[in-house]
Coordinates of C-alpha atoms in Angstrom, one line a residue:
Chain A
M588 CA 57.4 -1.4 -25.6
K589 CA 59.2 -1.9 -22.3
K590 CA 58.6 -5.7 -22.1
P591 CA 60.0 -6.8 -25.5
D592 CA 63.1 -4.6 -24.7
S593 CA 63.8 -6.3 -21.3
L594 CA 63.1 -9.6 -23.0
S595 CA 65.7 -9.1 -25.7
V596 CA 68.2 -7.9 -23.0
L597 CA 67.6 -11.1 -21.0
V598 CA 67.8 -13.3 -24.1
F599 CA 71.0 -11.5 -25.1
I600 CA 72.6 -12.1 -21.7
R601 CA 71.4 -15.7 -21.8
S602 CA 73.0 -16.2 -25.2
W603 CA 76.1 -14.1 -24.9
G604 CA 76.8 -13.8 -21.2
I605 CA 79.5 -16.5 -21.1
T606 CA 81.3 -15.1 -24.1
I607 CA 81.3 -11.6 -22.6
L608 CA 82.6 -13.1 -19.4
L609 CA 85.5 -14.7 -21.3
V610 CA 86.4 -11.4 -23.1
V611 CA 86.2 -9.5 -19.8
L612 CA 88.5 -12.0 -18.1
W613 CA 91.0 -11.7 -21.0
A614 CA 91.0 -8.0 -20.8
L615 CA 91.3 -8.0 -17.1
F616 CA 94.2 -10.4 -16.9
A617 CA 96.0 -8.8 -19.9
S618 CA 95.8 -5.3 -18.3
V619 CA 97.2 -6.5 -15.0
A620 CA 99.9 -8.8 -16.6
P621 CA 100.9 -7.8 -20.1
V622 CA 102.5 -11.3 -20.7
F623 CA 99.0 -12.8 -20.5
G624 CA 97.9 -11.2 -23.7
T625 CA 100.7 -12.7 -25.8
F626 CA 100.1 -15.2 -28.6
E627 CA 102.3 -17.7 -26.8
N628 CA 100.2 -17.5 -23.6
A629 CA 97.0 -17.8 -25.6
S630 CA 98.4 -21.0 -27.2
L631 CA 99.3 -22.3 -23.8
I632 CA 95.8 -21.6 -22.5
L633 CA 94.3 -23.4 -25.5
G634 CA 96.5 -26.4 -24.8
A635 CA 95.3 -26.5 -21.2
A636 CA 91.7 -25.8 -22.2
S637 CA 91.7 -28.6 -24.8
I638 CA 91.7 -31.5 -22.4
S639 CA 89.1 -29.9 -20.2
A640 CA 87.0 -29.2 -23.4
I641 CA 87.1 -32.8 -24.5
F642 CA 85.9 -33.9 -21.1
A643 CA 83.3 -31.1 -21.1
A644 CA 82.0 -32.5 -24.4
S645 CA 81.8 -35.9 -22.9
I646 CA 79.8 -34.7 -19.9
A647 CA 77.7 -32.4 -22.2
M648 CA 76.7 -35.2 -24.5
G649 CA 75.4 -37.1 -21.5
V650 CA 73.6 -34.1 -20.1
F651 CA 72.0 -33.2 -23.5
S652 CA 70.5 -36.7 -23.7
G653 CA 69.2 -36.4 -20.2
A654 CA 71.8 -38.2 -18.1
L655 CA 74.7 -36.9 -16.1
D656 CA 77.5 -39.5 -16.5
L657 CA 79.8 -39.3 -13.5
S658 CA 81.9 -42.3 -14.6
V659 CA 83.8 -40.1 -17.1
P660 CA 87.2 -39.9 -15.1
G661 CA 87.2 -43.7 -14.5
T662 CA 86.4 -44.4 -18.2
A663 CA 89.3 -42.1 -19.2
A664 CA 91.7 -43.8 -16.8
V665 CA 90.9 -47.4 -17.9
S666 CA 91.0 -46.4 -21.6
G667 CA 94.3 -44.6 -21.0
I668 CA 95.9 -47.6 -19.2
V669 CA 94.8 -50.0 -22.0
L670 CA 96.3 -47.5 -24.5
G671 CA 99.6 -47.4 -22.4
M672 CA 99.7 -51.2 -22.3
L673 CA 99.2 -51.6 -26.0
I674 CA 101.7 -48.9 -26.9
G675 CA 104.2 -50.5 -24.5
K676 CA 103.8 -53.8 -26.3
G677 CA 104.6 -52.1 -29.6
V678 CA 101.1 -52.0 -31.1
D679 CA 100.5 -49.4 -33.8
P680 CA 99.4 -46.2 -32.0
V681 CA 96.4 -45.5 -34.2
L682 CA 95.1 -49.1 -33.6
A683 CA 95.8 -48.7 -29.9
I684 CA 93.8 -45.4 -29.8
A685 CA 90.9 -47.0 -31.7
V686 CA 90.8 -49.9 -29.1
A687 CA 90.8 -47.3 -26.3
L688 CA 87.9 -45.4 -27.8
V689 CA 85.9 -48.6 -28.3
I690 CA 86.5 -49.5 -24.7
G691 CA 85.1 -46.1 -23.7
A692 CA 82.0 -46.6 -25.9
V693 CA 81.4 -50.1 -24.5
I694 CA 81.6 -48.8 -20.9
G695 CA 79.1 -46.1 -21.9
Y696 CA 76.9 -48.8 -23.4
I697 CA 76.9 -50.8 -20.2
N698 CA 76.1 -47.7 -18.2
G699 CA 73.1 -47.0 -20.5
L700 CA 71.8 -50.6 -20.4
I701 CA 71.9 -50.6 -16.6
V702 CA 70.3 -47.2 -16.3
Q703 CA 67.5 -48.3 -18.7
T704 CA 66.4 -51.0 -16.2
G705 CA 65.2 -48.1 -14.1
L706 CA 68.1 -47.5 -11.8
N707 CA 69.2 -43.9 -10.8
P708 CA 71.8 -42.8 -13.4
L709 CA 73.9 -40.8 -10.8
A710 CA 74.2 -43.9 -8.6
V711 CA 74.9 -46.2 -11.5
T712 CA 77.6 -44.0 -13.0
I713 CA 79.3 -43.4 -9.6
G714 CA 79.4 -47.1 -9.2
M715 CA 80.9 -47.4 -12.7
L716 CA 83.4 -44.7 -11.7
S717 CA 84.6 -47.0 -8.9
V718 CA 84.6 -50.1 -11.0
T719 CA 86.7 -48.5 -13.8
S720 CA 89.1 -46.7 -11.5
G721 CA 89.8 -50.0 -9.8
L722 CA 90.2 -51.8 -13.1
A723 CA 92.7 -49.2 -14.3
A724 CA 94.8 -49.7 -11.1
I725 CA 94.5 -53.5 -11.3
L726 CA 95.6 -53.5 -15.0
S727 CA 98.7 -51.4 -14.3
D728 CA 99.5 -52.6 -10.8
G729 CA 98.8 -49.1 -9.7
I730 CA 101.9 -47.6 -11.4
P731 CA 101.9 -45.1 -14.3
L732 CA 103.0 -46.5 -17.6
F733 CA 105.7 -44.6 -19.5
D734 CA 107.1 -47.1 -21.9
K735 CA 107.1 -45.7 -25.5
M736 CA 104.4 -43.2 -24.5
D737 CA 106.5 -40.4 -26.1
S738 CA 105.5 -41.9 -29.5
L739 CA 102.2 -40.1 -29.0
G740 CA 103.8 -36.6 -29.2
W741 CA 102.2 -35.9 -32.5
L742 CA 98.8 -36.0 -30.7
G743 CA 99.7 -34.5 -27.4
T744 CA 102.6 -32.0 -27.5
E745 CA 103.3 -31.0 -31.1
I746 CA 102.6 -27.5 -32.3
Y747 CA 101.0 -27.1 -35.8
F748 CA 100.7 -23.6 -37.3
G749 CA 101.2 -22.1 -33.9
L750 CA 98.4 -24.0 -32.2
P751 CA 98.8 -27.1 -29.9
S752 CA 97.9 -30.4 -31.5
T753 CA 95.3 -31.1 -28.8
F754 CA 93.3 -28.1 -30.0
Y755 CA 92.9 -29.7 -33.4
V756 CA 91.3 -32.7 -31.7
V757 CA 88.9 -30.2 -29.9
I758 CA 88.0 -28.6 -33.2
V759 CA 87.1 -31.9 -34.9
V760 CA 85.1 -33.0 -31.8
F761 CA 83.1 -29.8 -31.5
V762 CA 82.5 -29.2 -35.2
V763 CA 81.4 -32.8 -35.9
G764 CA 79.3 -32.7 -32.7
T765 CA 77.7 -29.4 -33.5
I766 CA 76.8 -30.5 -37.0
F767 CA 75.3 -33.7 -35.6
L768 CA 73.2 -31.9 -33.0
T769 CA 71.9 -29.1 -35.2
K770 CA 71.7 -30.5 -38.7
T771 CA 70.8 -34.1 -38.5
R772 CA 67.7 -36.2 -37.7
G773 CA 69.7 -38.2 -35.2
G774 CA 70.7 -35.0 -33.4
I775 CA 67.2 -33.7 -33.2
R776 CA 65.9 -36.9 -31.8
F777 CA 68.9 -37.1 -29.5
L778 CA 68.0 -33.7 -27.9
A779 CA 64.3 -34.6 -27.9
A780 CA 65.1 -37.8 -26.0
G781 CA 66.7 -35.6 -23.3
G782 CA 64.0 -33.0 -23.3
N783 CA 60.9 -35.1 -23.4
A784 CA 61.4 -38.8 -24.0
E785 CA 57.6 -39.3 -23.8
A786 CA 57.0 -36.9 -26.7
L787 CA 59.5 -38.9 -28.8
R788 CA 57.9 -42.2 -27.8
R789 CA 54.5 -40.9 -28.8
A790 CA 56.0 -39.9 -32.2
G791 CA 56.7 -43.6 -32.7
V792 CA 60.5 -43.2 -32.2
N793 CA 62.4 -45.5 -29.8
A794 CA 63.6 -43.0 -27.3
N795 CA 65.7 -45.6 -25.5
T796 CA 68.0 -45.9 -28.5
Y797 CA 68.8 -42.2 -28.3
R798 CA 69.3 -42.2 -24.5
L799 CA 71.7 -45.2 -25.0
L800 CA 73.5 -43.2 -27.6
G801 CA 74.0 -40.4 -25.1
F802 CA 75.9 -42.8 -22.8
I803 CA 77.9 -44.3 -25.7
L804 CA 79.0 -40.9 -26.9
S805 CA 79.8 -39.8 -23.4
G806 CA 81.9 -42.9 -22.8
A807 CA 83.7 -42.6 -26.2
L808 CA 84.5 -39.0 -25.6
A809 CA 85.7 -39.7 -22.1
A810 CA 88.1 -42.3 -23.6
L811 CA 89.2 -39.7 -26.1
G812 CA 89.9 -37.4 -23.2
G813 CA 91.9 -40.1 -21.5
V814 CA 93.9 -40.8 -24.8
V815 CA 94.7 -37.1 -25.3
T816 CA 95.7 -36.8 -21.6
C817 CA 98.1 -39.7 -22.1
A818 CA 99.6 -38.1 -25.2
Y819 CA 99.9 -34.7 -23.5
T820 CA 101.6 -36.0 -20.3
A821 CA 103.5 -38.9 -22.1
Q822 CA 102.3 -41.4 -19.5
A823 CA 99.2 -43.4 -18.7
S824 CA 98.1 -42.8 -15.2
P825 CA 96.0 -45.4 -13.3
T826 CA 94.5 -42.6 -11.1
A827 CA 91.0 -41.4 -12.2
A828 CA 91.4 -37.6 -12.3
T829 CA 88.1 -36.6 -10.7
G830 CA 89.0 -32.9 -11.2
V831 CA 88.1 -33.2 -14.9
L832 CA 84.6 -34.1 -13.9
F833 CA 84.2 -30.8 -12.0
D834 CA 85.9 -28.7 -14.7
G835 CA 83.7 -30.4 -17.4
L836 CA 80.5 -30.0 -15.4
T837 CA 81.3 -26.3 -14.7
A838 CA 82.0 -25.7 -18.4
V839 CA 78.6 -27.3 -19.2
A840 CA 76.9 -25.2 -16.5
L841 CA 78.6 -22.0 -17.6
S842 CA 77.3 -22.6 -21.1
G843 CA 73.8 -22.0 -19.7
I844 CA 72.6 -25.5 -20.4
S845 CA 69.9 -26.9 -18.1
L846 CA 71.3 -30.0 -16.4
A847 CA 67.8 -31.5 -16.9
G848 CA 68.7 -32.2 -20.5
G849 CA 67.1 -31.7 -23.9
R850 CA 69.0 -28.6 -25.0
G851 CA 72.6 -27.6 -25.4
S852 CA 75.2 -25.9 -27.6
L853 CA 78.7 -27.4 -27.9
P854 CA 80.3 -24.1 -28.9
K855 CA 79.1 -22.5 -25.7
V856 CA 80.5 -25.5 -23.8
L857 CA 83.9 -24.8 -25.4
V858 CA 83.7 -21.2 -24.3
G859 CA 82.9 -22.4 -20.8
A860 CA 86.0 -24.6 -20.8
L861 CA 88.0 -21.6 -22.1
V862 CA 86.7 -19.5 -19.2
I863 CA 87.9 -22.1 -16.6
S864 CA 91.4 -22.4 -18.2
T865 CA 91.7 -18.6 -18.5
I866 CA 91.1 -18.2 -14.8
G867 CA 93.6 -21.0 -14.0
S868 CA 96.2 -19.5 -16.3
G869 CA 95.6 -15.9 -15.2
L870 CA 95.9 -16.7 -11.5
L871 CA 99.1 -18.6 -12.2
I872 CA 100.6 -15.6 -14.0
L873 CA 99.5 -13.3 -11.2
N874 CA 101.3 -15.6 -8.8
I875 CA 98.2 -16.4 -6.8
Q876 CA 98.0 -19.7 -5.0
P877 CA 96.7 -22.3 -7.5
Y878 CA 94.2 -23.6 -4.9
W879 CA 92.1 -20.6 -5.6
T880 CA 91.4 -22.0 -9.0
I881 CA 89.6 -25.0 -7.5
T882 CA 87.6 -22.7 -5.2
I883 CA 86.7 -20.3 -8.0
T884 CA 85.7 -23.2 -10.3
G885 CA 83.3 -24.3 -7.6
L886 CA 81.9 -20.8 -7.2
L887 CA 81.5 -20.6 -11.0
L888 CA 79.5 -23.8 -11.1
I889 CA 77.1 -22.7 -8.4
G890 CA 76.9 -19.1 -9.8
A891 CA 76.2 -20.4 -13.3
L892 CA 73.4 -22.7 -12.1
A893 CA 71.9 -19.9 -10.1
G894 CA 72.2 -17.4 -13.0
E895 CA 70.6 -19.9 -15.5
H896 CA 67.8 -20.6 -13.0
Y897 CA 67.1 -16.9 -12.6
L898 CA 67.4 -16.0 -16.3
G899 CA 65.4 -19.0 -17.4
K900 CA 62.5 -17.9 -15.2
A901 CA 62.7 -14.3 -16.2
V902 CA 62.8 -15.1 -19.9
A903 CA 59.8 -17.4 -19.6
R904 CA 57.9 -14.7 -17.7
Q905 CA 58.6 -12.1 -20.3
A906 CA 58.1 -14.4 -23.3
V907 CA 54.6 -15.4 -22.1
G908 CA 53.7 -11.8 -21.5
K909 CA 54.9 -10.9 -24.9
S910 CA 53.3 -13.8 -26.8
K911 CA 49.9 -13.2 -25.2
V912 CA 49.9 -9.7 -26.7
S913 CA 50.8 -11.0 -30.2
A914 CA 48.1 -13.7 -30.0
H915 CA 45.6 -11.0 -29.4
K916 CA 46.7 -8.9 -32.3
E917 CA 46.5 -11.9 -34.7
A918 CA 42.8 -12.4 -33.8
K919 CA 41.9 -8.9 -34.9
Chain B
M450 CA 31.0 -55.4 -44.5
S451 CA 32.2 -52.1 -45.9
A452 CA 34.4 -49.8 -43.9
N453 CA 31.6 -47.3 -43.6
S454 CA 29.2 -49.5 -41.7
T455 CA 31.7 -50.9 -39.3
P456 CA 32.3 -48.6 -36.3
A457 CA 35.8 -47.2 -36.2
L458 CA 36.0 -47.9 -32.5
D459 CA 33.6 -50.2 -30.8
L460 CA 33.7 -50.9 -27.0
Q461 CA 31.3 -53.6 -25.7
G462 CA 30.5 -54.5 -22.0
I463 CA 33.5 -52.6 -20.7
E464 CA 34.2 -53.0 -17.0
L465 CA 37.2 -51.7 -15.1
H466 CA 37.8 -52.5 -11.4
Y467 CA 40.3 -50.7 -9.2
G468 CA 40.3 -53.2 -6.3
Y469 CA 36.7 -53.3 -5.1
V470 CA 35.8 -50.1 -6.9
K471 CA 34.1 -50.4 -10.3
A472 CA 35.4 -47.4 -12.2
L473 CA 33.6 -48.5 -15.3
D474 CA 30.5 -50.7 -15.3
G475 CA 29.2 -52.3 -18.4
I476 CA 29.8 -49.6 -20.9
N477 CA 29.0 -49.8 -24.6
F478 CA 30.5 -47.1 -26.7
K479 CA 31.1 -46.7 -30.4
V480 CA 32.2 -44.0 -32.8
N481 CA 32.0 -44.2 -36.6
Q482 CA 34.3 -42.8 -39.2
G483 CA 33.4 -39.2 -39.9
E484 CA 31.7 -38.8 -36.5
A485 CA 32.7 -36.5 -33.6
V486 CA 31.5 -37.8 -30.3
A487 CA 31.6 -35.9 -27.0
L488 CA 32.2 -38.0 -23.8
L489 CA 30.8 -36.0 -20.9
G490 CA 30.4 -36.5 -17.2
D491 CA 31.3 -35.0 -13.8
N492 CA 34.7 -35.4 -12.2
G493 CA 35.1 -39.1 -11.4
A494 CA 32.4 -40.2 -13.7
G495 CA 34.9 -42.4 -15.6
K496 CA 35.2 -40.5 -18.9
S497 CA 39.0 -40.0 -18.8
T498 CA 39.4 -43.6 -17.7
L499 CA 37.3 -44.8 -20.7
L500 CA 39.5 -42.7 -22.9
K501 CA 42.6 -44.2 -21.4
L502 CA 41.3 -47.7 -22.3
M503 CA 41.0 -46.6 -25.9
S504 CA 44.5 -45.2 -26.0
G505 CA 46.1 -48.2 -24.3
V506 CA 47.1 -46.6 -21.0
H507 CA 44.7 -48.7 -19.0
R508 CA 43.3 -52.2 -19.7
Q509 CA 39.7 -53.2 -19.1
T510 CA 38.8 -56.0 -16.6
H511 CA 36.0 -57.3 -18.8
G512 CA 34.7 -56.4 -22.2
T513 CA 36.0 -56.1 -25.7
I514 CA 37.5 -53.3 -27.8
R515 CA 37.2 -53.5 -31.6
V516 CA 39.0 -51.2 -34.1
H517 CA 37.5 -51.3 -37.6
G518 CA 35.8 -54.5 -36.6
D519 CA 38.9 -56.4 -35.4
E520 CA 39.2 -57.2 -31.7
V521 CA 42.3 -55.6 -30.2
N522 CA 44.3 -56.0 -27.0
F523 CA 46.1 -52.9 -26.0
H524 CA 49.0 -53.4 -23.5
A525 CA 50.6 -50.0 -24.0
P526 CA 49.9 -46.7 -25.8
K527 CA 52.0 -47.7 -28.8
D528 CA 49.7 -50.6 -29.4
S529 CA 46.8 -48.2 -29.9
A530 CA 49.0 -45.9 -32.0
N531 CA 49.8 -48.8 -34.2
A532 CA 46.1 -49.4 -34.6
G533 CA 45.7 -45.9 -36.0
I534 CA 44.6 -44.2 -32.9
E535 CA 46.1 -40.8 -32.1
M536 CA 45.7 -39.2 -28.7
V537 CA 46.3 -35.7 -27.5
Y538 CA 47.0 -35.8 -23.7
Q539 CA 46.4 -32.8 -21.4
D540 CA 50.1 -32.7 -20.7
L541 CA 50.7 -32.1 -24.5
A542 CA 54.1 -34.0 -24.7
L543 CA 56.0 -31.3 -26.5
V544 CA 59.8 -31.0 -26.6
D545 CA 60.3 -27.5 -25.1
A546 CA 63.6 -26.6 -26.7
L547 CA 62.5 -27.6 -30.2
D548 CA 60.5 -25.3 -32.5
S549 CA 56.9 -25.9 -33.5
A550 CA 57.8 -27.2 -37.0
T551 CA 60.2 -29.8 -35.6
N552 CA 57.7 -30.8 -32.9
L553 CA 55.0 -31.3 -35.6
L554 CA 57.2 -33.5 -37.7
L555 CA 59.1 -35.4 -34.9
G556 CA 59.4 -39.0 -36.0
K557 CA 58.9 -38.1 -39.7
E558 CA 61.6 -35.5 -40.3
I559 CA 62.3 -34.6 -43.9
L560 CA 65.9 -35.4 -45.0
R561 CA 67.9 -33.6 -47.6
K562 CA 68.3 -35.2 -51.0
G563 CA 71.6 -36.9 -52.0
P564 CA 74.6 -37.9 -49.9
L565 CA 73.9 -35.5 -47.0
G566 CA 70.5 -37.1 -46.7
W567 CA 72.1 -40.5 -46.4
L568 CA 74.0 -39.1 -43.5
G569 CA 70.8 -38.0 -41.8
F570 CA 70.9 -34.3 -42.6
V571 CA 67.5 -32.7 -42.3
D572 CA 66.1 -30.2 -44.7
R573 CA 64.9 -27.4 -42.4
K574 CA 63.4 -25.3 -45.2
K575 CA 61.3 -28.3 -46.4
M576 CA 60.3 -29.1 -42.9
I577 CA 59.0 -25.6 -42.2
A578 CA 57.2 -25.5 -45.5
E579 CA 55.6 -28.9 -44.8
A580 CA 54.6 -27.9 -41.3
N581 CA 53.2 -24.7 -42.8
S582 CA 51.1 -26.4 -45.5
E583 CA 49.8 -29.0 -43.1
T584 CA 48.7 -26.6 -40.5
E585 CA 47.2 -24.4 -43.1
L586 CA 45.3 -27.3 -44.5
L587 CA 43.8 -27.9 -41.0
G588 CA 43.1 -24.3 -40.5
V589 CA 45.3 -24.1 -37.4
K590 CA 47.3 -20.9 -36.9
I591 CA 50.6 -21.2 -35.2
A592 CA 52.3 -17.9 -34.6
N593 CA 55.9 -18.8 -35.5
L594 CA 56.9 -22.2 -36.6
T595 CA 60.6 -21.6 -36.0
R596 CA 60.2 -20.5 -32.4
P597 CA 60.9 -23.0 -29.6
V598 CA 57.6 -24.1 -28.1
E599 CA 58.8 -23.0 -24.6
M600 CA 58.5 -19.5 -25.9
L601 CA 54.8 -19.9 -26.8
S602 CA 51.8 -19.2 -24.6
G603 CA 49.7 -22.1 -23.1
G604 CA 47.1 -21.7 -25.8
Q605 CA 49.6 -21.8 -28.7
R606 CA 51.2 -24.9 -27.2
Q607 CA 47.8 -26.5 -27.1
G608 CA 47.5 -25.5 -30.8
V609 CA 50.8 -27.2 -31.7
A610 CA 49.9 -30.4 -29.8
L611 CA 46.5 -30.6 -31.5
A612 CA 47.9 -29.8 -34.9
R613 CA 50.5 -32.5 -34.5
A614 CA 47.9 -35.2 -33.7
A615 CA 45.7 -33.9 -36.4
V616 CA 48.5 -34.0 -39.0
R617 CA 49.3 -37.6 -38.0
V618 CA 45.8 -38.8 -38.0
N619 CA 45.0 -36.9 -41.2
N620 CA 47.7 -38.9 -43.0
K621 CA 46.0 -42.2 -42.2
P622 CA 42.9 -43.5 -43.8
N623 CA 40.3 -44.4 -41.2
G624 CA 42.1 -42.4 -38.5
I625 CA 40.8 -42.2 -35.0
L626 CA 41.6 -39.1 -32.8
L627 CA 41.1 -39.0 -29.0
L628 CA 41.2 -35.6 -27.3
D629 CA 41.4 -35.1 -23.5
E630 CA 40.1 -31.7 -22.5
P631 CA 41.4 -30.0 -25.6
T632 CA 40.2 -26.5 -24.5
A633 CA 41.2 -26.6 -20.8
A634 CA 43.8 -23.9 -21.2
L635 CA 42.4 -21.9 -24.1
G636 CA 41.1 -18.5 -24.6
Y637 CA 38.0 -17.7 -26.7
E638 CA 39.6 -17.4 -30.1
Q639 CA 41.5 -20.6 -29.7
K640 CA 38.4 -22.5 -28.5
V641 CA 36.7 -21.5 -31.8
M642 CA 39.8 -22.7 -33.7
V643 CA 39.6 -26.1 -31.9
E644 CA 35.9 -26.4 -32.6
G645 CA 36.5 -25.7 -36.2
L646 CA 39.4 -28.2 -36.3
I647 CA 37.2 -31.0 -34.8
K648 CA 34.4 -30.4 -37.3
R649 CA 36.8 -30.3 -40.3
L650 CA 38.5 -33.5 -39.2
A651 CA 35.2 -35.3 -38.7
A652 CA 34.0 -34.0 -42.1
S653 CA 37.1 -35.5 -43.7
G654 CA 36.2 -38.9 -42.4
I655 CA 38.2 -39.1 -39.1
A656 CA 36.5 -40.6 -36.0
V657 CA 36.9 -38.1 -33.1
V658 CA 36.3 -38.7 -29.4
V659 CA 36.4 -35.6 -27.2
V660 CA 36.5 -35.8 -23.4
T661 CA 35.5 -32.4 -22.1
H662 CA 33.8 -30.3 -19.4
D663 CA 33.2 -27.7 -22.0
L664 CA 29.6 -28.0 -23.0
P665 CA 29.6 -25.2 -25.6
L666 CA 32.5 -27.1 -27.3
A667 CA 30.5 -30.3 -27.2
F668 CA 27.4 -28.7 -28.7
N669 CA 29.3 -26.7 -31.3
A670 CA 31.7 -29.4 -32.5
T671 CA 30.2 -32.9 -32.1
S672 CA 27.2 -34.7 -33.5
R673 CA 26.6 -37.1 -30.7
M674 CA 27.0 -37.0 -26.9
V675 CA 27.6 -39.8 -24.5
V676 CA 27.2 -39.1 -20.8
L677 CA 28.7 -41.1 -18.0
N678 CA 27.7 -41.0 -14.3
R679 CA 29.6 -42.9 -11.6
G680 CA 31.0 -45.4 -14.1
R681 CA 27.8 -46.1 -16.0
K682 CA 26.6 -44.7 -19.3
V683 CA 23.4 -42.7 -18.6
A684 CA 22.8 -41.1 -22.0
D685 CA 23.7 -41.5 -25.7
V686 CA 22.0 -38.8 -27.8
Q687 CA 22.3 -37.0 -31.1
T688 CA 23.4 -33.4 -30.4
S689 CA 20.7 -32.0 -32.6
E690 CA 18.0 -33.8 -30.5
T691 CA 19.0 -32.6 -27.0
T692 CA 19.4 -29.5 -25.0
Y693 CA 21.9 -28.0 -22.5
E694 CA 19.3 -28.6 -19.7
K695 CA 18.9 -32.3 -20.5
I696 CA 22.7 -32.9 -20.8
V697 CA 23.3 -31.1 -17.4
G698 CA 20.6 -33.2 -16.0
Y699 CA 22.2 -36.4 -17.1
I700 CA 25.6 -35.3 -15.9
T701 CA 24.4 -34.3 -12.4
G702 CA 22.0 -37.2 -12.1
A703 CA 19.0 -35.0 -11.9
L704 CA 17.6 -36.8 -14.9
P705 CA 17.2 -40.6 -14.8
A706 CA 19.4 -42.6 -17.1
Q707 CA 18.0 -43.4 -20.6
E708 CA 16.8 -46.9 -21.2
N709 CA 18.7 -49.6 -23.1
M710 CA 22.0 -48.3 -22.1
Y711 CA 23.4 -51.8 -21.6

């Protein structure tokens, strides 16, 4: 009886550890600084978490399909600059946003095509990070674009029903993404391509299509992150914010997803992004130097990977022990 | 010629050279529909290499391969799959995070009816029911179809991989199934299950080739045995007309090769 018990404890920690961490953090900060627990502060944290969450979704989609896309900040910058230029010229904002998203998808597509020739995805996407960062600066002469950017307030800074507009974008992205991953044939094959592309190939499915889709989704979501950043800050910055990469990657790691691909849950990625924003906001309220946030994010990333490594092994050990027992019972 | 008198798979004069080494030397091998053939031999005898020619992983230097009488040229595993050949590799090729039912039906997922189906929504209930009925039809027991295969033991994973190949080959008329050491990781009960599965598939008209070290499996589940030794075929006998001692003799080289092997 002991083994199944420790197995269910391990599985519980693996499934709920991140959510528990979030609740503990909230309770901790709220008890130290009462202002933290207010609805206004919660709304602020959601606003700050939203942009990280969109970038986390972008990185997560890449990781799920088996490729870590490091070009995300560059893709966001170049899409944001194009958006800023179009808005400045008086183009309809919705059309301008659509163009920016398509640019992100195309950059992802190019990443995917290059990686499929057999090159290392990390190296290729780092290269693309440089290419796109440079392009963003070239297009804007290296200066931020402000012209008419406040016309995106409805997307970036407005509050609807007490919640920041950016959070509604997050809800749409994560709900649609979760339905795609868990309920559709495309989602099953998408995850299978990340988990074991050979198995998919032998099933007669073109695995390359789905790996390419991972890059396209990653690129389009990176562009969405860039668009929302522009709307939130009311400017298009030519500088690729590499910090979003680290936050996003940490959120993905906190969600307990193997960076090797093939599995993943978007809601947990969202909780991971909330954990990072909560720490940032909490430290700010406690008047602790903000640099600590960067250090803690790094520690979280390493800790999350180490935790997942240990838990994964422990669960596998216990599960095999348990299933051997049940196989034996069946035979009798 | 009727389908029954043409071999399902017919290899003639097969040679494979690795540089100066002849891995396979003038091998003739055939299997008919409804027949299970064991391919035996010591390590390095060439049995796995021969199997890889049939599944399109390797390509012969000389010789011809015919499937249902038509000459084929396999350049990749998908070519052999398109010709109706299903192979279970030792590495199993399962998607760890997906459950058994989804692994079984990967590539032919069942969609919901109506607009949701057009959007690609899968019908989980139907998929589990389909996986259930297909594995039951084959007499394969899988503990829990909704559990991720990474949570299954080695033997159960083998069961899922075998069931998947069997399901696919079962749906094709004149199917051909290639198995590479299907019992390598299995306990006793699961070996018995695999033996039964091979016999049932052969009885239903499937052509089965089993590469194995497991002589009890070969004797219990197949009707003919082909023995390779150092890249040559040394014996091709009906299971009912031979003995363990003879087969071991052919495998080790203690017995001379049969005549007319070329």
